[in-house]
C-alpha positions as a LaTeX table, in Angstrom:
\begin{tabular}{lrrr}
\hline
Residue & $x$ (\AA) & $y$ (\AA) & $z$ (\AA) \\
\hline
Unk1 & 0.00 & 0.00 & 0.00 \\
Unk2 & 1.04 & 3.78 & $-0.91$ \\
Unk3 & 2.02 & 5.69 & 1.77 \\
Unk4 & $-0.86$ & 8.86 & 1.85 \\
Unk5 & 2.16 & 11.28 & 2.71 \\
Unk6 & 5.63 & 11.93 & 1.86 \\
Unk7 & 8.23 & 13.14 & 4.64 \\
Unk8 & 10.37 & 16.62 & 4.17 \\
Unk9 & 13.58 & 16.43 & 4.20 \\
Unk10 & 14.81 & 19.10 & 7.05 \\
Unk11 & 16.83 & 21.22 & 5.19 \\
Unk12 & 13.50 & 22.68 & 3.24 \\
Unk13 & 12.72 & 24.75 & 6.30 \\
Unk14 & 16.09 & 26.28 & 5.94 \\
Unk15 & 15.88 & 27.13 & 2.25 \\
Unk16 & 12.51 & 28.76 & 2.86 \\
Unk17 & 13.90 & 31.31 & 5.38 \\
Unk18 & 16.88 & 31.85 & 3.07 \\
Unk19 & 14.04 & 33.01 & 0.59 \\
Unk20 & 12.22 & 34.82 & 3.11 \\
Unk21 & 15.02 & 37.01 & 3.95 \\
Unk22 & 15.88 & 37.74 & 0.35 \\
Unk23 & 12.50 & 38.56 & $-0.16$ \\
Unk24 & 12.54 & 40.82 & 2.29 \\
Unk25 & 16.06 & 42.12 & 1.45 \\
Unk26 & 14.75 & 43.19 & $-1.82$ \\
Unk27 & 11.97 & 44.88 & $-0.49$ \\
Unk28 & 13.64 & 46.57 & 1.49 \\
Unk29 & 16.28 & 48.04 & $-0.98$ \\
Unk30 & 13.01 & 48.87 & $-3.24$ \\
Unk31 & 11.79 & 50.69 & $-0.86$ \\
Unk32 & 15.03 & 52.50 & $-0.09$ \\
Unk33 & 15.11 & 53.34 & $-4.02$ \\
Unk34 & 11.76 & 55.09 & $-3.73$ \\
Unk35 & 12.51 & 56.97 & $-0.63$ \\
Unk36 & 15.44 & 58.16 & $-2.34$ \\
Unk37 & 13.91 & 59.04 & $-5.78$ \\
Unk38 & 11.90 & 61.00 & $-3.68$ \\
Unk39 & 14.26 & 62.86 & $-1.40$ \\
Unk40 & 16.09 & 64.12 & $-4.91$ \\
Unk41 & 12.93 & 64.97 & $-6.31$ \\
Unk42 & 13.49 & 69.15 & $-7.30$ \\
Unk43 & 11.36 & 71.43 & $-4.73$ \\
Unk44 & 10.28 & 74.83 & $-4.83$ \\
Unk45 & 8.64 & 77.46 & $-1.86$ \\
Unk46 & 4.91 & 76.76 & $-1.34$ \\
Unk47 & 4.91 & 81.19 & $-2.15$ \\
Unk48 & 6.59 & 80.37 & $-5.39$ \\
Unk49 & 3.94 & 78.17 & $-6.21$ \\
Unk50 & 1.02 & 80.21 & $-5.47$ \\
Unk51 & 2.37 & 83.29 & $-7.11$ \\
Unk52 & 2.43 & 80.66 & $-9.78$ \\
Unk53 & $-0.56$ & 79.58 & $-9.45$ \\
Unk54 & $-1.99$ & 83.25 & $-9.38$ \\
Unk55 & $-0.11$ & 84.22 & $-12.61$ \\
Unk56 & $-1.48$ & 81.43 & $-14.61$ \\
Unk57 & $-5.44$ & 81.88 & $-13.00$ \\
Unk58 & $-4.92$ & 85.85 & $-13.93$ \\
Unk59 & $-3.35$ & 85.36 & $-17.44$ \\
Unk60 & $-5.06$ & 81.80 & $-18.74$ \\
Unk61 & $-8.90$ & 82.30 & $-19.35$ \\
Unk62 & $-11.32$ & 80.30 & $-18.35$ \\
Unk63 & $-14.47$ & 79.89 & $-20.28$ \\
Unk64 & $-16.68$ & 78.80 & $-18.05$ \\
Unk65 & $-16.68$ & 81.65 & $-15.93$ \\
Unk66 & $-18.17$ & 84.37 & $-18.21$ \\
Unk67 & $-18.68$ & 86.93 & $-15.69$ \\
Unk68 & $-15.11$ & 87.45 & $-15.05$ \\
Unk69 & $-13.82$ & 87.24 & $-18.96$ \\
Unk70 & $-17.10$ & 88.40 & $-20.43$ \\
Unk71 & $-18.92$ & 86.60 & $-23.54$ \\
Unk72 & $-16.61$ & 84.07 & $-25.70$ \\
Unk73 & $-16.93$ & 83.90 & $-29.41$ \\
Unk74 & $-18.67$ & 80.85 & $-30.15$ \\
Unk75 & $-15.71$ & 79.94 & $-32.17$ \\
Unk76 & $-13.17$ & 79.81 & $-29.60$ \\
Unk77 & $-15.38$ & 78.63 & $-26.55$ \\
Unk78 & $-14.49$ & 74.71 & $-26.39$ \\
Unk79 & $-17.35$ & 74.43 & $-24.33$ \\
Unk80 & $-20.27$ & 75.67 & $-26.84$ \\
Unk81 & $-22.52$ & 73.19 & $-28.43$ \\
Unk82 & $-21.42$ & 71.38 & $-31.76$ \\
Unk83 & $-22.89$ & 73.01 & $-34.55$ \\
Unk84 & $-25.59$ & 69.92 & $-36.54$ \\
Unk85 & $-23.53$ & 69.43 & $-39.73$ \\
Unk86 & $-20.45$ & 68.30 & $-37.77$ \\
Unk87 & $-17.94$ & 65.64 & $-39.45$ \\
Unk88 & $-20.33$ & 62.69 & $-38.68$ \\
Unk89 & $-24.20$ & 61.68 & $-39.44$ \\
Unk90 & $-26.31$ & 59.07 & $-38.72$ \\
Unk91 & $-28.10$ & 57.37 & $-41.55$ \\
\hline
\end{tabular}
C-alpha cells in the first residue's frame, strides 16, 4: 500500500527562510530606491507656487466663468454646443 504522505527532508525549512530574507532584502532596498527618488525629487517654496498659481489663474482664461472674462466667441469657446452638420451623421 502507498504511503498517503511523503516526509520533508529538514533542510527545506532552511531554504525557505533563506528566501524569506531575500525577499525581504529586496523589499527593502526597493523601498530604499523610492525613498530616495523621492528625497532628490526638485522642490520649490509653497509662495513660489502660489504666485504661480496666481499668474497662470490671472493670465489663462477660463471659459466657463463668463462673468469674469465676459462673452466668448462661439468659435473659440471649447465648451459651446457642436454646430448639426459636424464631421459625422447618422443614416
Amino acid at each position: 500500500m502507498p504511503a498517503a504522505y511523503e516526509i520533508r527532508a529538514g533542510g527545506d525549512v532552511k531554504n525557505k527562510k533563506q528566501s524569506m530574507a531575500d525577499l525581504k532584502l529586496r523589499r527593502l532596498n526597493e523601498l530604499n530606491m523610492r525613498l530616495n527618488e523621492d528625497l532628490n525629487r526638485p522642490r520649490i517654496k509653497i509662495s513660489e507656487a502660489a504666485m504661480s498659481l496666481i499668474q497662470y489663474t490671472n493670465s489663462t482664461k477660463d471659459f466657463m466663468v463668463p462673468t469674469i472674462w465676459g462673452q466668448v466667441d462661439k468659435r473659440e469657446d471649447p465648451y459651446a454646443p457642436q454646430q448639426p452638420n459636424g464631421c459625422c451623421s447618422i443614416m
